[in-house]
mmCIF file of C-alpha atoms in Angstrom:
data_model
loop_
_atom_site.group_PDB
_atom_site.id
_atom_site.type_symbol
_atom_site.label_atom_id
_atom_site.label_comp_id
_atom_site.label_asym_id
_atom_site.label_seq_id
_atom_site.Cartn_x
_atom_site.Cartn_y
_atom_site.Cartn_z
ATOM 1 C CA UNK A 65 27.774 -43.713 112.151
ATOM 2 C CA UNK A 66 25.881 -46.889 111.605
ATOM 3 C CA UNK A 67 23.249 -45.328 109.394
ATOM 4 C CA UNK A 68 22.483 -42.456 107.079
ATOM 5 C CA UNK A 69 19.329 -40.755 108.223
ATOM 6 C CA UNK A 70 18.015 -37.653 109.838
ATOM 7 C CA UNK A 71 15.289 -39.274 111.819
ATOM 8 C CA UNK A 72 14.598 -41.207 114.994
ATOM 9 C CA UNK A 73 16.069 -44.339 116.466
ATOM 10 C CA UNK A 74 13.859 -47.072 117.739
ATOM 11 C CA UNK A 75 13.789 -47.601 121.469
ATOM 12 C CA UNK A 76 14.983 -51.153 120.939
ATOM 13 C CA UNK A 77 18.111 -49.978 119.130
ATOM 14 C CA UNK A 78 18.793 -47.357 121.769
ATOM 15 C CA UNK A 79 18.496 -49.909 124.526
ATOM 16 C CA UNK A 80 20.685 -52.393 122.737
ATOM 17 C CA UNK A 81 23.419 -49.901 121.972
ATOM 18 C CA UNK A 82 23.463 -47.965 125.196
ATOM 19 C CA UNK A 83 21.755 -50.053 127.853
ATOM 20 C CA UNK A 84 21.503 -46.852 129.863
ATOM 21 C CA UNK A 85 19.001 -44.283 130.993
ATOM 22 C CA UNK A 86 18.981 -40.965 129.194
ATOM 23 C CA UNK A 87 21.015 -39.274 131.883
ATOM 24 C CA UNK A 88 23.662 -41.957 132.087
ATOM 25 C CA UNK A 89 27.260 -40.832 132.057
ATOM 26 C CA UNK A 90 29.200 -44.026 131.474
ATOM 27 C CA UNK A 91 32.072 -44.094 129.034
ATOM 28 C CA UNK A 92 30.004 -45.951 126.451
ATOM 29 C CA UNK A 93 27.233 -43.558 125.493
ATOM 30 C CA UNK A 94 27.728 -40.665 127.848
ATOM 31 C CA UNK A 95 30.636 -39.021 129.563
ATOM 32 C CA UNK A 96 31.114 -36.274 132.088
ATOM 33 C CA UNK A 97 33.970 -34.137 133.321
ATOM 34 C CA UNK A 98 35.654 -34.980 136.594
ATOM 35 C CA UNK A 99 35.021 -31.393 137.640
ATOM 36 C CA UNK A 100 31.592 -31.426 139.232
ATOM 37 C CA UNK A 101 30.514 -28.791 141.688
ATOM 38 C CA UNK A 102 27.530 -26.591 142.312
ATOM 39 C CA UNK A 103 29.507 -23.577 141.141
ATOM 40 C CA UNK A 104 30.857 -25.058 137.910
ATOM 41 C CA UNK A 105 28.731 -24.169 134.858
ATOM 42 C CA UNK A 106 27.348 -27.312 133.225
ATOM 43 C CA UNK A 107 26.166 -28.082 129.724
ATOM 44 C CA UNK A 108 24.715 -31.281 128.261
ATOM 45 C CA UNK A 109 25.431 -32.467 124.727
ATOM 46 C CA UNK A 110 23.323 -35.124 122.991
ATOM 47 C CA UNK A 111 24.672 -37.347 120.235
ATOM 48 C CA UNK A 112 22.659 -38.000 117.076
ATOM 49 C CA UNK A 113 23.637 -41.670 116.901
ATOM 50 C CA UNK A 114 26.185 -43.996 118.417
ATOM 51 C CA UNK A 115 29.605 -42.403 119.063
ATOM 52 C CA UNK A 116 31.734 -41.986 115.948
ATOM 53 C CA UNK A 117 34.382 -39.682 114.522
ATOM 54 C CA UNK A 118 31.838 -36.898 113.946
ATOM 55 C CA UNK A 119 31.854 -36.537 117.736
ATOM 56 C CA UNK A 120 35.600 -36.975 118.273
ATOM 57 C CA UNK A 121 36.192 -33.314 119.091
ATOM 58 C CA UNK A 122 33.870 -33.532 122.081
ATOM 59 C CA UNK A 123 35.486 -36.706 123.382
ATOM 60 C CA UNK A 124 38.989 -35.336 122.780
ATOM 61 C CA UNK A 125 38.162 -32.126 124.649
ATOM 62 C CA UNK A 126 36.772 -34.246 127.468
ATOM 63 C CA UNK A 127 39.741 -36.606 127.706
ATOM 64 C CA UNK A 128 42.414 -33.916 127.363
ATOM 65 C CA UNK A 129 40.874 -31.703 130.011
ATOM 66 C CA UNK A 130 39.943 -28.817 127.730
ATOM 67 C CA UNK A 131 36.507 -28.466 129.294
ATOM 68 C CA UNK A 132 37.876 -28.706 132.795
ATOM 69 C CA UNK A 133 40.518 -26.099 132.010
ATOM 70 C CA UNK A 134 37.823 -23.839 130.581
ATOM 71 C CA UNK A 135 35.816 -24.164 133.776
ATOM 72 C CA UNK A 136 32.774 -26.049 132.528
ATOM 73 C CA UNK A 137 31.287 -29.471 133.177
ATOM 74 C CA UNK A 138 30.121 -31.257 129.997
ATOM 75 C CA UNK A 139 27.742 -34.198 130.135
ATOM 76 C CA UNK A 140 27.602 -36.230 126.922
ATOM 77 C CA UNK A 141 24.239 -37.941 126.490
ATOM 78 C CA UNK A 142 23.300 -40.875 124.278
ATOM 79 C CA UNK A 143 20.755 -40.048 121.636
ATOM 80 C CA UNK A 144 17.127 -40.343 122.677
ATOM 81 C CA UNK A 145 14.357 -42.224 120.894
ATOM 82 C CA UNK A 146 12.787 -38.888 119.956
ATOM 83 C CA UNK A 147 16.076 -37.622 118.533
ATOM 84 C CA UNK A 148 18.525 -34.921 119.569
ATOM 85 C CA UNK A 149 16.414 -32.134 118.064
ATOM 86 C CA UNK A 150 13.293 -32.909 120.091
ATOM 87 C CA UNK A 151 15.412 -33.407 123.203
ATOM 88 C CA UNK A 152 16.984 -29.973 122.789
ATOM 89 C CA UNK A 153 13.615 -28.369 122.078
ATOM 90 C CA UNK A 154 12.146 -29.960 125.209
ATOM 91 C CA UNK A 155 15.091 -29.074 127.431
ATOM 92 C CA UNK A 156 16.335 -32.629 127.930
ATOM 93 C CA UNK A 157 19.673 -31.587 126.432
ATOM 94 C CA UNK A 158 21.244 -28.152 126.048
ATOM 95 C CA UNK A 159 23.057 -28.870 122.779
ATOM 96 C CA UNK A 160 22.396 -31.527 120.156
ATOM 97 C CA UNK A 161 24.247 -32.852 117.134
ATOM 98 C CA UNK A 162 22.089 -32.308 114.061
ATOM 99 C CA UNK A 163 21.988 -30.772 110.576
ATOM 100 C CA UNK A 164 20.966 -27.352 109.310
ATOM 101 C CA UNK A 165 18.196 -28.948 107.265
ATOM 102 C CA UNK A 166 16.883 -30.760 110.338
ATOM 103 C CA UNK A 167 16.727 -27.441 112.172
ATOM 104 C CA UNK A 168 14.734 -26.037 109.251
ATOM 105 C CA UNK A 169 12.349 -28.986 109.313
ATOM 106 C CA UNK A 170 11.739 -28.808 113.059
ATOM 107 C CA UNK A 171 11.348 -25.041 113.094
ATOM 108 C CA UNK A 172 8.821 -25.211 110.260
ATOM 109 C CA UNK A 173 6.669 -27.224 112.663
ATOM 110 C CA UNK A 174 6.993 -24.714 115.484
ATOM 111 C CA UNK A 175 10.304 -25.517 117.172
ATOM 112 C CA UNK A 176 12.776 -22.758 118.031
ATOM 113 C CA UNK A 177 16.146 -24.348 117.360
ATOM 114 C CA UNK A 178 19.277 -22.370 116.488
ATOM 115 C CA UNK A 179 22.222 -23.828 114.633
ATOM 116 C CA UNK A 180 25.396 -22.559 116.328
ATOM 117 C CA UNK A 181 28.339 -24.608 115.007
ATOM 118 C CA UNK A 182 28.991 -26.247 111.644
ATOM 119 C CA UNK A 183 31.447 -29.117 111.441
ATOM 120 C CA UNK A 184 31.333 -30.296 107.840
ATOM 121 C CA UNK A 185 32.564 -27.889 105.165
ATOM 122 C CA UNK A 186 32.241 -30.361 102.284
ATOM 123 C CA UNK A 187 29.541 -32.907 101.362
ATOM 124 C CA UNK A 188 30.039 -36.169 103.239
ATOM 125 C CA UNK A 189 26.996 -38.116 102.062
ATOM 126 C CA UNK A 190 27.418 -40.710 99.372
ATOM 127 C CA UNK A 191 24.649 -42.483 97.495
ATOM 128 C CA UNK A 192 25.843 -45.946 96.662
ATOM 129 C CA UNK A 193 25.081 -49.305 95.162
ATOM 130 C CA UNK A 194 27.194 -52.405 95.583
ATOM 131 C CA UNK A 195 30.089 -52.282 93.130
ATOM 132 C CA UNK A 196 29.031 -55.722 91.943
ATOM 133 C CA UNK A 197 25.870 -54.190 90.457
ATOM 134 C CA UNK A 198 26.947 -53.768 86.828
ATOM 135 C CA UNK A 199 23.501 -52.363 86.007
ATOM 136 C CA UNK A 200 24.108 -49.238 88.143
ATOM 137 C CA UNK A 201 26.747 -46.939 86.703
ATOM 138 C CA UNK A 202 25.214 -43.463 87.110
ATOM 139 C CA UNK A 203 22.333 -42.101 89.224
ATOM 140 C CA UNK A 204 20.108 -42.511 86.153
ATOM 141 C CA UNK A 205 20.298 -46.235 86.846
ATOM 142 C CA UNK A 206 18.546 -45.700 90.204
ATOM 143 C CA UNK A 207 15.356 -45.254 88.163
ATOM 144 C CA UNK A 208 12.940 -48.071 88.905
ATOM 145 C CA UNK A 209 15.211 -49.472 91.608
ATOM 146 C CA UNK A 210 14.659 -49.738 95.378
ATOM 147 C CA UNK A 211 16.187 -47.173 97.685
ATOM 148 C CA UNK A 212 17.107 -48.395 101.174
ATOM 149 C CA UNK A 213 15.685 -45.510 103.175
ATOM 150 C CA UNK A 214 14.752 -44.377 106.661
ATOM 151 C CA UNK A 215 11.632 -42.676 105.355
ATOM 152 C CA UNK A 216 13.152 -39.226 104.892
ATOM 153 C CA UNK A 217 11.436 -36.797 102.516
ATOM 154 C CA UNK A 218 14.723 -34.927 102.334
ATOM 155 C CA UNK A 219 16.566 -37.972 101.040
ATOM 156 C CA UNK A 220 13.798 -38.696 98.550
ATOM 157 C CA UNK A 221 14.119 -35.198 97.094
ATOM 158 C CA UNK A 222 17.899 -35.579 96.783
ATOM 159 C CA UNK A 223 17.701 -38.939 95.020
ATOM 160 C CA UNK A 224 14.967 -37.791 92.658
ATOM 161 C CA UNK A 225 17.007 -34.741 91.648
ATOM 162 C CA UNK A 226 20.134 -36.818 91.101
ATOM 163 C CA UNK A 227 18.267 -39.260 88.857
ATOM 164 C CA UNK A 228 16.699 -36.459 86.810
ATOM 165 C CA UNK A 229 20.018 -34.668 86.485
ATOM 166 C CA UNK A 230 21.508 -37.868 85.088
ATOM 167 C CA UNK A 231 18.718 -38.149 82.521
ATOM 168 C CA UNK A 232 16.228 -40.385 84.317
ATOM 169 C CA UNK A 233 12.625 -39.926 85.384
ATOM 170 C CA UNK A 234 13.167 -39.896 89.142
ATOM 171 C CA UNK A 235 10.917 -42.867 89.859
ATOM 172 C CA UNK A 236 12.005 -45.386 92.493
ATOM 173 C CA UNK A 237 10.685 -47.513 95.312
ATOM 174 C CA UNK A 238 11.797 -47.490 98.924
ATOM 175 C CA UNK A 239 12.548 -50.209 101.430
ATOM 176 C CA UNK A 240 12.942 -49.603 105.146
ATOM 177 C CA UNK A 241 16.533 -49.911 106.241
ATOM 178 C CA UNK A 242 17.521 -52.042 109.172
ATOM 179 C CA UNK A 243 20.415 -51.163 111.430
ATOM 180 C CA UNK A 244 22.918 -52.078 108.700
ATOM 181 C CA UNK A 245 22.414 -50.807 105.156
ATOM 182 C CA UNK A 246 25.235 -53.039 103.908
ATOM 183 C CA UNK A 247 23.252 -56.105 104.935
ATOM 184 C CA UNK A 248 20.060 -54.781 103.378
ATOM 185 C CA UNK A 249 21.791 -54.241 100.039
ATOM 186 C CA UNK A 250 23.627 -57.560 100.177
ATOM 187 C CA UNK A 251 20.380 -59.398 100.914
ATOM 188 C CA UNK A 252 18.821 -58.051 97.738
ATOM 189 C CA UNK A 253 16.044 -56.228 99.591
ATOM 190 C CA UNK A 254 17.301 -52.922 98.183
ATOM 191 C CA UNK A 255 19.441 -51.638 95.329
ATOM 192 C CA UNK A 256 21.083 -48.487 96.677
ATOM 193 C CA UNK A 257 21.339 -46.487 99.871
ATOM 194 C CA UNK A 258 22.968 -43.574 101.676
ATOM 195 C CA UNK A 259 26.332 -43.705 103.427
ATOM 196 C CA UNK A 260 28.877 -41.347 104.955
ATOM 197 C CA UNK A 261 32.197 -41.171 103.132
ATOM 198 C CA UNK A 262 34.016 -40.695 106.445
ATOM 199 C CA UNK A 263 32.575 -43.796 108.093
ATOM 200 C CA UNK A 264 30.636 -46.427 106.111
ATOM 201 C CA UNK A 265 32.663 -45.862 102.963
ATOM 202 C CA UNK A 266 35.826 -46.286 105.025
ATOM 203 C CA UNK A 267 34.342 -49.444 106.491
ATOM 204 C CA UNK A 268 33.603 -50.650 102.954
ATOM 205 C CA UNK A 269 37.225 -50.174 101.937
ATOM 206 C CA UNK A 270 38.441 -52.028 105.024
ATOM 207 C CA UNK A 271 36.003 -54.903 105.172
ATOM 208 C CA UNK A 272 33.820 -54.837 102.066
ATOM 209 C CA UNK A 273 31.522 -55.018 100.307
ATOM 210 C CA UNK A 274 32.877 -52.620 97.694
ATOM 211 C CA UNK A 275 30.612 -49.712 96.785
ATOM 212 C CA UNK A 276 29.982 -47.565 93.716
ATOM 213 C CA UNK A 277 29.050 -44.114 94.981
ATOM 214 C CA UNK A 278 27.825 -40.729 93.814
ATOM 215 C CA UNK A 279 27.903 -37.249 95.375
ATOM 216 C CA UNK A 280 24.633 -35.296 95.290
ATOM 217 C CA UNK A 281 26.315 -31.995 94.451
ATOM 218 C CA UNK A 282 27.779 -33.589 91.311
ATOM 219 C CA UNK A 283 24.282 -34.466 90.127
ATOM 220 C CA UNK A 284 22.150 -31.365 90.324
ATOM 221 C CA UNK A 285 21.660 -30.887 94.072
ATOM 222 C CA UNK A 286 22.684 -27.312 94.976
ATOM 223 C CA UNK A 287 24.607 -26.077 97.994
ATOM 224 C CA UNK A 288 26.015 -28.323 100.693
ATOM 225 C CA UNK A 289 23.415 -30.951 101.653
ATOM 226 C CA UNK A 290 25.527 -32.157 104.554
ATOM 227 C CA UNK A 291 25.976 -29.296 106.992
ATOM 228 C CA UNK A 292 26.330 -31.210 110.264
ATOM 229 C CA UNK A 293 26.877 -29.513 113.591
ATOM 230 C CA UNK A 294 25.316 -28.316 116.844
ATOM 231 C CA UNK A 295 21.957 -26.735 117.660
ATOM 232 C CA UNK A 296 20.413 -25.267 120.806
ATOM 233 C CA UNK A 297 16.990 -23.992 121.819
ATOM 234 C CA UNK A 298 16.713 -20.273 121.068
ATOM 235 C CA UNK A 299 14.869 -19.672 124.327
ATOM 236 C CA UNK A 300 17.742 -21.283 126.257
ATOM 237 C CA UNK A 301 20.045 -18.649 124.772
ATOM 238 C CA UNK A 302 18.016 -15.827 126.300
ATOM 239 C CA UNK A 303 19.848 -16.458 129.569
ATOM 240 C CA UNK A 304 23.192 -14.642 129.472
ATOM 241 C CA UNK A 305 24.798 -17.380 131.583
ATOM 242 C CA UNK A 306 23.788 -19.995 129.038
ATOM 243 C CA UNK A 307 25.217 -17.929 126.187
ATOM 244 C CA UNK A 308 28.515 -17.643 128.033
ATOM 245 C CA UNK A 309 28.594 -21.372 128.796
ATOM 246 C CA UNK A 310 27.817 -22.192 125.172
ATOM 247 C CA UNK A 311 30.631 -19.947 123.994
ATOM 248 C CA UNK A 312 33.051 -21.658 126.360
ATOM 249 C CA UNK A 313 31.839 -25.090 125.248
ATOM 250 C CA UNK A 314 32.204 -24.355 121.538
ATOM 251 C CA UNK A 315 35.650 -22.796 121.942
ATOM 252 C CA UNK A 316 36.932 -25.799 123.894
ATOM 253 C CA UNK A 317 35.251 -28.218 121.481
ATOM 254 C CA UNK A 318 36.903 -26.600 118.475
ATOM 255 C CA UNK A 319 40.194 -27.090 120.310
ATOM 256 C CA UNK A 320 39.258 -30.775 120.609
ATOM 257 C CA UNK A 321 38.515 -31.071 116.897
ATOM 258 C CA UNK A 322 41.755 -29.275 116.035
ATOM 259 C CA UNK A 323 43.626 -31.769 118.192
ATOM 260 C CA UNK A 324 41.925 -34.580 116.283
ATOM 261 C CA UNK A 325 42.973 -33.086 112.947
ATOM 262 C CA UNK A 326 46.575 -32.674 114.132
ATOM 263 C CA UNK A 327 46.707 -36.058 115.902
ATOM 264 C CA UNK A 328 44.221 -38.281 114.049
ATOM 265 C CA UNK A 329 45.511 -41.619 115.360
ATOM 266 C CA UNK A 330 45.681 -40.455 118.952
ATOM 267 C CA UNK A 331 42.230 -38.878 118.763
ATOM 268 C CA UNK A 332 40.777 -42.076 117.323
ATOM 269 C CA UNK A 333 42.295 -44.014 120.195
ATOM 270 C CA UNK A 334 40.765 -41.583 122.702
ATOM 271 C CA UNK A 335 37.361 -42.001 121.042
ATOM 272 C CA UNK A 336 37.543 -45.799 121.220
ATOM 273 C CA UNK A 337 38.698 -45.789 124.859
ATOM 274 C CA UNK A 338 35.992 -43.354 125.968
ATOM 275 C CA UNK A 339 33.184 -45.246 124.256
ATOM 276 C CA UNK A 340 34.061 -48.811 125.154
ATOM 277 C CA UNK A 341 30.512 -50.179 125.216
ATOM 278 C CA UNK A 342 29.982 -48.881 121.663
ATOM 279 C CA UNK A 343 32.587 -51.456 120.588
ATOM 280 C CA UNK A 344 34.130 -49.221 117.950
ATOM 281 C CA UNK A 345 36.668 -50.869 115.680
ATOM 282 C CA UNK A 346 39.999 -49.107 116.400
ATOM 283 C CA UNK A 347 41.147 -49.600 112.816
ATOM 284 C CA UNK A 348 37.920 -48.116 111.462
ATOM 285 C CA UNK A 349 38.162 -45.135 113.814
ATOM 286 C CA UNK A 350 41.763 -44.424 112.785
ATOM 287 C CA UNK A 351 41.044 -44.895 109.087
ATOM 288 C CA UNK A 352 38.028 -42.630 109.394
ATOM 289 C CA UNK A 353 40.136 -39.859 110.926
ATOM 290 C CA UNK A 354 42.723 -40.292 108.185
ATOM 291 C CA UNK A 355 39.986 -39.891 105.564
ATOM 292 C CA UNK A 356 38.611 -36.800 107.302
ATOM 293 C CA UNK A 357 42.026 -35.111 107.357
ATOM 294 C CA UNK A 358 42.995 -36.153 103.853
ATOM 295 C CA UNK A 359 39.648 -35.128 102.390
ATOM 296 C CA UNK A 360 39.386 -31.827 104.236
ATOM 297 C CA UNK A 361 35.761 -32.525 105.089
ATOM 298 C CA UNK A 362 35.824 -30.396 108.246
ATOM 299 C CA UNK A 363 38.114 -27.654 106.990
ATOM 300 C CA UNK A 364 37.422 -27.365 103.268
ATOM 301 C CA UNK A 365 41.098 -28.001 102.521
ATOM 302 C CA UNK A 366 43.006 -31.282 102.414
ATOM 303 C CA UNK A 367 45.319 -31.874 105.374
ATOM 304 C CA UNK A 368 44.427 -28.601 107.100
ATOM 305 C CA UNK A 369 44.572 -29.018 110.863
ATOM 306 C CA UNK A 370 42.247 -26.312 112.166
ATOM 307 C CA UNK A 371 38.582 -25.676 111.581
ATOM 308 C CA UNK A 372 36.438 -22.577 111.814
ATOM 309 C CA UNK A 373 33.077 -24.078 112.706
ATOM 310 C CA UNK A 374 31.426 -21.487 110.465
ATOM 311 C CA UNK A 375 28.319 -22.221 108.456
ATOM 312 C CA UNK A 376 28.544 -21.237 104.799
ATOM 313 C CA UNK A 377 25.266 -19.333 104.635
ATOM 314 C CA UNK A 378 25.142 -19.191 100.835
ATOM 315 C CA UNK A 379 25.584 -22.947 100.436
ATOM 316 C CA UNK A 380 23.101 -23.567 103.209
ATOM 317 C CA UNK A 381 20.491 -21.297 101.635
ATOM 318 C CA UNK A 382 20.846 -22.919 98.223
ATOM 319 C CA UNK A 383 20.123 -26.318 99.706
ATOM 320 C CA UNK A 384 17.254 -25.064 101.875
ATOM 321 C CA UNK A 385 15.664 -23.435 98.816
ATOM 322 C CA UNK A 386 15.979 -26.701 96.916
ATOM 323 C CA UNK A 387 14.324 -28.705 99.673
ATOM 324 C CA UNK A 388 11.602 -26.078 100.118
ATOM 325 C CA UNK A 389 10.767 -26.259 96.420
ATOM 326 C CA UNK A 390 10.629 -30.040 96.722
ATOM 327 C CA UNK A 391 8.000 -29.715 99.471
ATOM 328 C CA UNK A 392 10.166 -31.255 102.154
ATOM 329 C CA UNK A 393 9.423 -28.762 104.924
ATOM 330 C CA UNK A 394 5.959 -29.142 106.460
ATOM 331 C CA UNK A 395 4.174 -27.023 109.037
ATOM 332 C CA UNK A 396 2.427 -28.360 112.140
ATOM 333 C CA UNK A 397 -0.630 -29.229 110.016
ATOM 334 C CA UNK A 398 1.554 -31.236 107.608
ATOM 335 C CA UNK A 399 1.074 -28.650 104.881
ATOM 336 C CA UNK A 400 3.924 -27.262 102.827
ATOM 337 C CA UNK A 401 5.732 -24.422 104.575
ATOM 338 C CA UNK A 402 4.598 -21.084 103.154
ATOM 339 C CA UNK A 403 8.088 -19.625 102.836
ATOM 340 C CA UNK A 404 11.550 -21.051 102.387
ATOM 341 C CA UNK A 405 13.617 -21.392 105.578
ATOM 342 C CA UNK A 406 16.338 -18.769 105.839
ATOM 343 C CA UNK A 407 19.822 -19.908 106.817
ATOM 344 C CA UNK A 408 20.574 -16.515 108.332
ATOM 345 C CA UNK A 409 17.626 -16.908 110.709
ATOM 346 C CA UNK A 410 18.191 -20.566 111.507
ATOM 347 C CA UNK A 411 21.912 -20.260 112.168
ATOM 348 C CA UNK A 412 24.517 -17.959 113.630
ATOM 349 C CA UNK A 413 28.292 -17.857 113.379
ATOM 350 C CA UNK A 414 28.570 -15.589 116.414
ATOM 351 C CA UNK A 415 29.970 -18.336 118.642
ATOM 352 C CA UNK A 416 32.820 -19.164 116.260
ATOM 353 C CA UNK A 417 33.737 -15.607 115.210
ATOM 354 C CA UNK A 418 34.725 -14.225 118.607
#
């Protein structure tokens, strides 16, 4: 994943990683079906970051011909400088990889996004310091330290709650993260940061440095803070053809994710081959898939090989309420949202319950 944030990428990073225009369809940052005709329904899917195992279901469905068999053409787009959410809102992409909380934040400012597929059924974020830091043993020890951040109010609220739950005051400084949080921590410019257990934590185990990590839900943060999945523009769904294409896309994509859960090594290999310019480490990709299956992060159960794609509305609402109370969600005038976002309005399970 390369980072833990729910914000934008700089244009420089985008250019360096992709070296492509937004509509590129090379194997590195974008891919397209072989099927391509005026009569074949098409849908575009924008990544939230560089390709990684979070996206493996899409790449597996592409490589194994699931989209072609379903009769749709899928164009995978590299993430844009403005982010997947803005790109979906503006019609640059039909579907974007995002989080439920991001949808809430954008909609509070006037967007009309709809969350239509949820991948992660268990928290995947980890808040970590280097294991060599003997002065950090619980989140209370984050007090007075420097958080390596991407400037997210959402993250700030999570960290503050964790510190208070552990008996601290919730006071800390922030330092802007570079493209590699490991390097920022190792350089001494920060004391702790956010990682994904299915990617950076796997990388830590393979290559170091060792980390000492905490899960937000273990330290006073309610619900599931890490509901990652797909969103579309609500207005785009008003067209019956688009709704049908989305249904076909999600059904075939779930088939791709199920393949990845049943064949983790093979799926990791497909991901690496289809995203060559991303230079993914094959060992990291395979180890990541092994962690995903073993931990049941997509299914809720260890070693289960099929997912539902359903959003747990109750868990989502608990987390949205928490962030609302923390003042995370702002309206277009940068004032606190007047009411808490409602998971049942932001999201639907209709496309995974057919």
